[in-house]
DNA sequence: CTCAATGCAAATCTTTTGCATGCTA
DNA sequence: TAGCATGCAAAAGATTTGCATTGAG
């Protein structure tokens, strides 16, 4: 296994550092995330990867998603539909950090990047305080706003 | 069905307004939440209620939790262990709103109320902006900080 | 060549649904 | 009494595990 998109080559070392191998299925799973802005579930990923590599097994998808989350390459989300979803922690083009609006009626999820700067600043201060008080090493955060979307109001 | 803790009597009307009935199982499920500060899963609740009402069915617990969440009496949370958890939206003693610290290693969840005021103020402003921009009616929010707890660091 | 990675099948677990019966208002 | 609520059994889904085989390094 060699070649592939440039950003994938950079992951080789990252995998090795963890004692993991960068195999074709793993690379194909990663690529699925670079082709969408959506929050993909295991089955979503399976569907995508299956198109270019029909031999893929669902089990491998589950194991790889967990692995990538542990490595910090993906973030894990749950929006209330019973499926765990994942997103690239940092997009190939350095996408901006974002938060979510979730419709409690239809389940629609909207990513927003507005106001993020103000949020981030405050959150960083809070992180500092919480880390000290609770002796907790904070790595990331999520903000979810719940309510009714345009359609469901 | 009548009597019970004072705060439960107040719910009678709330149920009626929705066209629902305040039955013994429902009251017992609600009481389980008043006896703990924890985020209870359906099976947690089932276990609690089963002690005082062995006839309870798991299905009823699931249906009641969903109902109470829809009524706004409970909030729904997912912390990554595959179980949906619930918490009283407003405690019987008017507990303060809080946010969560989640250990990605052991799954421990810490509630914190520090910094809440600053957070709330900012979030309210942001809510206003988001509501307008996305034509979204926001009802509540969650902030989760992820990382490693004292034990797991 | 060695050991991690994979895929399949089966097992687990949580949550939902169908339906006959019970109970609240 | 009417219609919501309940409990059981079965179904549906998502995720995990055991194990023999494959393949990356």
Coordinates of C-alpha atoms (C1' of nucleotides) in Angstrom, one line a residue:
Chain A
X1 CA 0.0 0.0 0.0
X2 CA 1.4 3.3 -1.1
X3 CA 0.3 6.4 -3.0
X4 CA -3.2 7.6 -2.6
X5 CA -4.1 11.2 -1.8
X6 CA -1.4 13.2 -0.2
X7 CA -3.2 13.7 3.0
X8 CA -3.5 9.9 3.3
X9 CA 0.2 9.4 2.9
X10 CA 0.7 11.6 6.0
X11 CA -1.4 9.2 8.0
X12 CA 1.0 6.3 7.4
X13 CA 3.3 7.5 10.1
X14 CA 0.4 8.2 12.4
X15 CA -0.7 4.7 12.1
X16 CA 2.7 3.3 12.6
X17 CA 3.1 5.4 15.8
X18 CA 0.2 3.5 17.2
X19 CA 1.5 0.1 16.0
X20 CA -1.3 -0.1 13.4
X21 CA -1.2 -0.7 9.7
X22 CA -2.6 1.4 7.0
X23 CA -4.5 -1.2 4.9
X24 CA -6.6 -0.7 1.8
X25 CA -9.9 -1.1 3.7
X26 CA -8.8 1.5 6.2
X27 CA -7.7 3.9 3.5
X28 CA -11.0 3.4 1.7
X29 CA -13.0 4.2 4.8
X30 CA -11.0 7.3 5.4
X31 CA -11.6 8.4 1.8
X32 CA -15.3 8.1 2.3
X33 CA -15.1 10.9 4.9
X34 CA -13.2 13.2 2.6
X35 CA -15.9 13.0 0.0
X36 CA -18.7 14.3 2.2
X37 CA -19.5 16.9 4.8
X38 CA -22.0 14.6 6.4
X39 CA -21.9 12.8 9.7
X40 CA -21.6 9.2 8.5
X41 CA -22.8 6.1 10.4
X42 CA -21.1 2.7 10.1
X43 CA -23.7 1.6 7.5
X44 CA -23.3 4.9 5.6
X45 CA -19.6 4.2 5.4
X46 CA -20.1 0.6 4.5
X47 CA -22.3 1.7 1.6
X48 CA -19.8 4.2 0.3
X49 CA -16.8 1.8 0.5
X50 CA -18.7 -1.1 -0.9
X51 CA -19.0 0.7 -4.2
X52 CA -15.2 0.8 -4.7
X53 CA -14.4 -2.3 -2.7
X54 CA -17.2 -4.8 -2.6
X55 CA -15.3 -7.1 -0.4
X56 CA -15.5 -4.9 2.6
X57 CA -17.1 -6.3 5.7
X58 CA -19.3 -4.4 8.1
X59 CA -17.2 -5.6 11.0
X60 CA -14.1 -4.0 9.5
X61 CA -16.0 -0.7 9.2
X62 CA -17.0 -0.8 12.9
X63 CA -13.5 -1.7 14.0
X64 CA -11.9 0.9 11.8
X65 CA -14.2 3.7 12.9
X66 CA -13.5 2.9 16.5
X67 CA -9.8 2.8 15.8
X68 CA -9.8 6.2 14.0
X69 CA -11.8 7.7 16.8
X70 CA -9.3 6.5 19.3
X71 CA -6.5 7.9 17.2
X72 CA -8.3 11.3 17.1
X73 CA -8.7 11.2 13.3
X74 CA -12.5 11.0 13.6
X75 CA -14.9 12.5 16.2
X76 CA -17.9 10.4 17.4
X77 CA -21.4 11.9 17.5
X78 CA -24.8 10.8 18.6
X79 CA -27.7 12.8 17.5
X80 CA -30.5 10.6 18.8
X81 CA -31.4 8.3 16.0
X82 CA -29.7 5.3 17.6
X83 CA -26.7 5.3 15.3
X84 CA -23.2 6.4 16.2
X85 CA -22.0 8.9 13.6
X86 CA -18.5 10.1 12.7
X87 CA -16.9 13.1 11.2
X88 CA -13.3 13.9 10.3
X89 CA -11.7 15.7 13.3
X90 CA -9.8 17.9 10.9
X91 CA -10.8 18.0 7.2
X92 CA -8.3 17.4 4.5
X93 CA -8.5 21.1 3.8
X94 CA -8.6 22.2 7.4
X95 CA -12.3 22.7 7.6
X96 CA -13.5 24.9 10.3
X97 CA -14.7 23.6 13.6
X98 CA -18.4 23.6 13.9
X99 CA -21.3 22.9 16.2
X100 CA -24.8 21.4 15.6
X101 CA -28.5 22.3 15.5
X102 CA -30.6 19.2 15.8
X103 CA -34.3 19.0 15.1
X104 CA -36.0 16.9 17.7
X105 CA -38.9 16.1 15.4
X106 CA -37.3 15.0 12.1
X107 CA -33.8 14.4 13.3
X108 CA -32.2 16.8 10.8
X109 CA -28.8 18.0 11.8
X110 CA -27.5 21.4 10.7
X111 CA -23.8 22.3 11.0
X112 CA -23.2 25.9 11.9
X113 CA -19.9 27.8 12.0
X114 CA -21.4 31.2 12.9
X115 CA -20.5 32.5 16.3
X116 CA -17.9 29.8 16.6
X117 CA -15.1 32.2 17.5
X118 CA -17.0 33.7 20.4
X119 CA -17.9 30.2 21.5
X120 CA -14.4 28.8 21.2
X121 CA -12.9 31.6 23.2
X122 CA -15.3 31.2 26.1
X123 CA -15.0 27.4 26.0
X124 CA -11.2 27.6 26.1
X125 CA -11.4 29.6 29.3
X126 CA -13.9 27.2 30.8
X127 CA -11.8 24.2 29.7
X128 CA -8.9 25.6 31.7
X129 CA -11.0 26.0 34.8
X130 CA -12.6 22.6 34.5
X131 CA -9.3 20.9 33.8
X132 CA -7.9 22.2 37.0
X133 CA -10.9 21.8 39.2
X134 CA -11.8 18.2 38.1
X135 CA -8.2 17.2 37.2
X136 CA -9.6 16.3 33.8
X137 CA -7.6 16.4 30.5
X138 CA -10.0 17.9 28.0
X139 CA -9.4 17.0 24.4
X140 CA -12.5 18.3 22.6
X141 CA -16.1 19.5 23.1
X142 CA -19.5 19.5 21.4
X143 CA -22.3 22.0 21.6
X144 CA -25.7 20.8 20.5
X145 CA -28.8 23.0 20.2
X146 CA -32.1 21.2 20.1
X147 CA -35.4 22.4 18.8
X148 CA -37.6 22.4 15.7
X149 CA -36.4 23.1 12.2
X150 CA -38.0 25.2 9.6
X151 CA -40.1 22.3 8.3
X152 CA -41.2 21.0 11.6
X153 CA -42.2 24.2 13.4
Chain B
X1 CA -54.5 7.8 41.3
X2 CA -54.2 10.8 43.6
X3 CA -51.8 12.1 46.3
X4 CA -48.2 11.3 46.0
X5 CA -45.4 13.9 46.4
X6 CA -46.6 17.5 45.9
X7 CA -44.5 18.0 42.7
X8 CA -46.2 15.0 41.2
X9 CA -49.7 16.4 41.8
X10 CA -48.6 19.4 39.7
X11 CA -47.9 17.1 36.8
X12 CA -51.5 15.9 36.6
X13 CA -52.6 18.9 34.8
X14 CA -49.5 18.8 32.6
X15 CA -50.4 15.3 31.5
X16 CA -54.0 16.2 30.9
X17 CA -53.0 19.1 28.7
X18 CA -51.3 16.6 26.5
X19 CA -54.2 14.2 26.6
X20 CA -52.2 11.8 28.6
X21 CA -53.0 10.0 31.9
X22 CA -50.9 10.0 35.0
X23 CA -50.9 6.3 35.9
X24 CA -49.1 4.5 38.7
X25 CA -46.3 3.2 36.4
X26 CA -45.7 6.6 35.1
X27 CA -45.6 8.1 38.5
X28 CA -43.2 5.4 39.7
X29 CA -40.9 6.1 36.8
X30 CA -40.9 9.8 37.6
X31 CA -40.1 9.1 41.2
X32 CA -37.1 7.1 40.2
X33 CA -35.6 10.3 38.8
X34 CA -36.3 12.3 41.9
X35 CA -34.2 9.9 44.0
X36 CA -31.0 10.3 42.1
X37 CA -28.8 12.8 40.5
X38 CA -27.6 10.3 37.9
X39 CA -28.4 10.0 34.2
X40 CA -30.7 6.9 34.1
X41 CA -31.0 4.5 31.2
X42 CA -34.2 2.6 30.5
X43 CA -32.8 -0.4 32.2
X44 CA -31.6 1.7 35.2
X45 CA -35.2 3.0 35.6
X46 CA -36.6 -0.5 35.1
X47 CA -34.4 -1.7 37.9
X48 CA -35.4 1.0 40.3
X49 CA -39.1 0.8 39.6
X50 CA -39.2 -2.9 39.7
X51 CA -38.3 -2.8 43.4
X52 CA -41.5 -1.0 44.3
X53 CA -43.6 -2.3 41.4
X54 CA -42.5 -5.7 40.2
X55 CA -45.2 -5.8 37.6
X56 CA -43.6 -3.1 35.5
X57 CA -42.7 -3.9 31.9
X58 CA -39.6 -2.7 30.1
X59 CA -41.7 -1.6 27.2
X60 CA -43.7 0.7 29.5
X61 CA -40.4 2.2 30.7
X62 CA -39.3 2.9 27.2
X63 CA -42.6 4.4 26.2
X64 CA -42.9 6.5 29.3
X65 CA -39.4 7.9 28.9
X66 CA -40.1 8.9 25.4
X67 CA -43.3 10.5 26.5
X68 CA -41.8 12.5 29.3
X69 CA -39.0 13.7 27.0
X70 CA -41.6 14.8 24.5
X71 CA -43.4 16.6 27.3
X72 CA -40.2 18.3 28.3
X73 CA -40.2 16.8 31.7
X74 CA -37.0 14.8 30.9
X75 CA -34.0 15.6 28.8
X76 CA -32.4 12.9 26.7
X77 CA -28.7 12.3 26.6
X78 CA -26.2 10.0 24.9
X79 CA -22.8 9.8 26.3
X80 CA -21.4 7.1 24.0
X81 CA -22.1 3.8 25.8
X82 CA -24.9 2.9 23.4
X83 CA -27.7 3.6 25.9
X84 CA -30.0 6.6 25.8
X85 CA -30.0 8.3 29.2
X86 CA -32.5 10.7 30.8
X87 CA -32.4 13.4 33.4
X88 CA -35.1 15.5 35.0
X89 CA -35.3 18.7 33.0
X90 CA -35.9 20.6 36.2
X91 CA -35.3 18.9 39.4
X92 CA -38.0 18.7 42.1
X93 CA -35.9 21.2 44.1
X94 CA -35.2 23.4 41.1
X95 CA -31.7 21.9 40.5
X96 CA -29.4 24.1 38.5
X97 CA -28.9 23.6 34.9
X98 CA -25.6 21.9 34.3
X99 CA -23.3 20.6 31.5
X100 CA -21.1 17.5 31.3
X101 CA -17.5 16.3 31.3
X102 CA -17.2 12.8 29.7
X103 CA -14.2 10.5 30.1
X104 CA -13.6 8.9 26.7
X105 CA -11.8 6.0 28.3
X106 CA -14.0 4.8 31.2
X107 CA -17.2 6.6 30.3
X108 CA -17.5 8.4 33.5
X109 CA -19.7 11.5 33.4
X110 CA -19.3 14.5 35.6
X111 CA -21.9 17.2 35.9
X112 CA -20.6 20.6 36.4
X113 CA -22.3 23.8 37.2
X114 CA -19.3 26.1 37.3
X115 CA -19.1 28.7 34.6
X116 CA -22.7 28.0 33.7
X117 CA -23.7 31.6 34.0
X118 CA -21.2 32.8 31.5
X119 CA -22.0 29.9 29.2
X120 CA -25.7 30.5 29.4
X121 CA -25.4 34.2 28.6
X122 CA -23.3 33.6 25.5
X123 CA -25.5 30.7 24.5
X124 CA -28.7 32.8 24.7
X125 CA -27.2 35.3 22.4
X126 CA -26.1 32.6 20.0
X127 CA -29.5 31.0 20.1
X128 CA -31.1 34.2 19.1
X129 CA -28.8 34.5 16.1
X130 CA -29.2 30.9 15.0
X131 CA -32.9 30.9 15.4
X132 CA -33.2 33.8 13.0
X133 CA -30.6 32.6 10.5
X134 CA -31.8 29.0 10.3
X135 CA -35.4 29.7 11.1
X136 CA -35.1 27.2 13.9
X137 CA -37.0 27.2 17.2
X138 CA -34.4 26.3 19.8
X139 CA -35.7 24.7 23.0
X140 CA -32.6 23.6 24.8
X141 CA -28.9 22.8 24.4
X142 CA -26.1 20.6 25.6
X143 CA -22.4 21.2 26.1
X144 CA -20.2 18.1 26.4
X145 CA -16.5 18.3 27.1
X146 CA -14.6 15.1 26.3
X147 CA -11.2 13.9 27.6
X148 CA -9.6 11.8 30.3
X149 CA -10.7 11.8 33.9
X150 CA -8.4 11.8 36.9
X151 CA -8.3 8.0 37.0
X152 CA -7.7 7.5 33.3
X153 CA -5.0 10.1 32.6
Chain C
dC1 C1' 7.8 -15.1 8.3
dT2 C1' 5.0 -13.0 12.1
dC3 C1' 1.3 -10.9 13.9
dA4 C1' -2.1 -7.5 13.0
dA5 C1' -6.2 -7.1 10.1
dT6 C1' -10.1 -9.0 7.8
dG7 C1' -14.6 -11.3 6.8
dC8 C1' -18.1 -14.3 8.0
dA9 C1' -21.4 -16.1 11.1
dA10 C1' -23.3 -16.0 15.4
dA11 C1' -24.1 -13.7 19.6
dT12 C1' -25.4 -9.4 22.3
dC13 C1' -27.9 -5.6 23.5
dT14 C1' -31.0 -1.9 23.1
dT15 C1' -35.2 -0.3 21.4
dT16 C1' -39.6 -0.9 18.8
dT17 C1' -43.9 -3.1 17.3
dG18 C1' -48.2 -6.1 17.3
dC19 C1' -51.8 -7.3 19.9
dA20 C1' -55.0 -8.8 23.5
dT21 C1' -56.2 -7.1 28.1
dG22 C1' -56.6 -3.7 31.9
dC23 C1' -57.6 0.7 33.8
dT24 C1' -58.1 5.9 34.1
dA25 C1' -61.0 9.7 33.5
Chain D
dT1 C1' -68.0 3.1 28.8
dA2 C1' -64.3 4.7 25.6
dG3 C1' -59.9 5.1 24.6
dC4 C1' -55.5 5.5 26.4
dA5 C1' -52.1 2.6 28.9
dT6 C1' -49.8 -1.8 29.8
dG7 C1' -47.3 -6.2 29.4
dC8 C1' -45.7 -9.9 26.9
dA9 C1' -43.6 -12.0 23.0
dA10 C1' -41.5 -11.3 18.9
dA11 C1' -39.1 -8.3 15.7
dA12 C1' -35.9 -5.0 14.3
dG13 C1' -31.5 -2.8 14.4
dA14 C1' -26.9 -1.7 15.7
dT15 C1' -22.8 -3.3 17.4
dT16 C1' -19.6 -6.9 19.2
dT17 C1' -17.2 -11.3 19.4
dG18 C1' -15.1 -16.0 18.0
dC19 C1' -12.4 -17.9 14.8
dA20 C1' -10.1 -19.3 10.7
dT21 C1' -7.8 -17.0 6.9
dT22 C1' -5.3 -13.2 4.6
dG23 C1' -1.9 -9.9 4.0
dA24 C1' 1.2 -5.8 5.5
dG25 C1' 5.6 -4.9 6.9

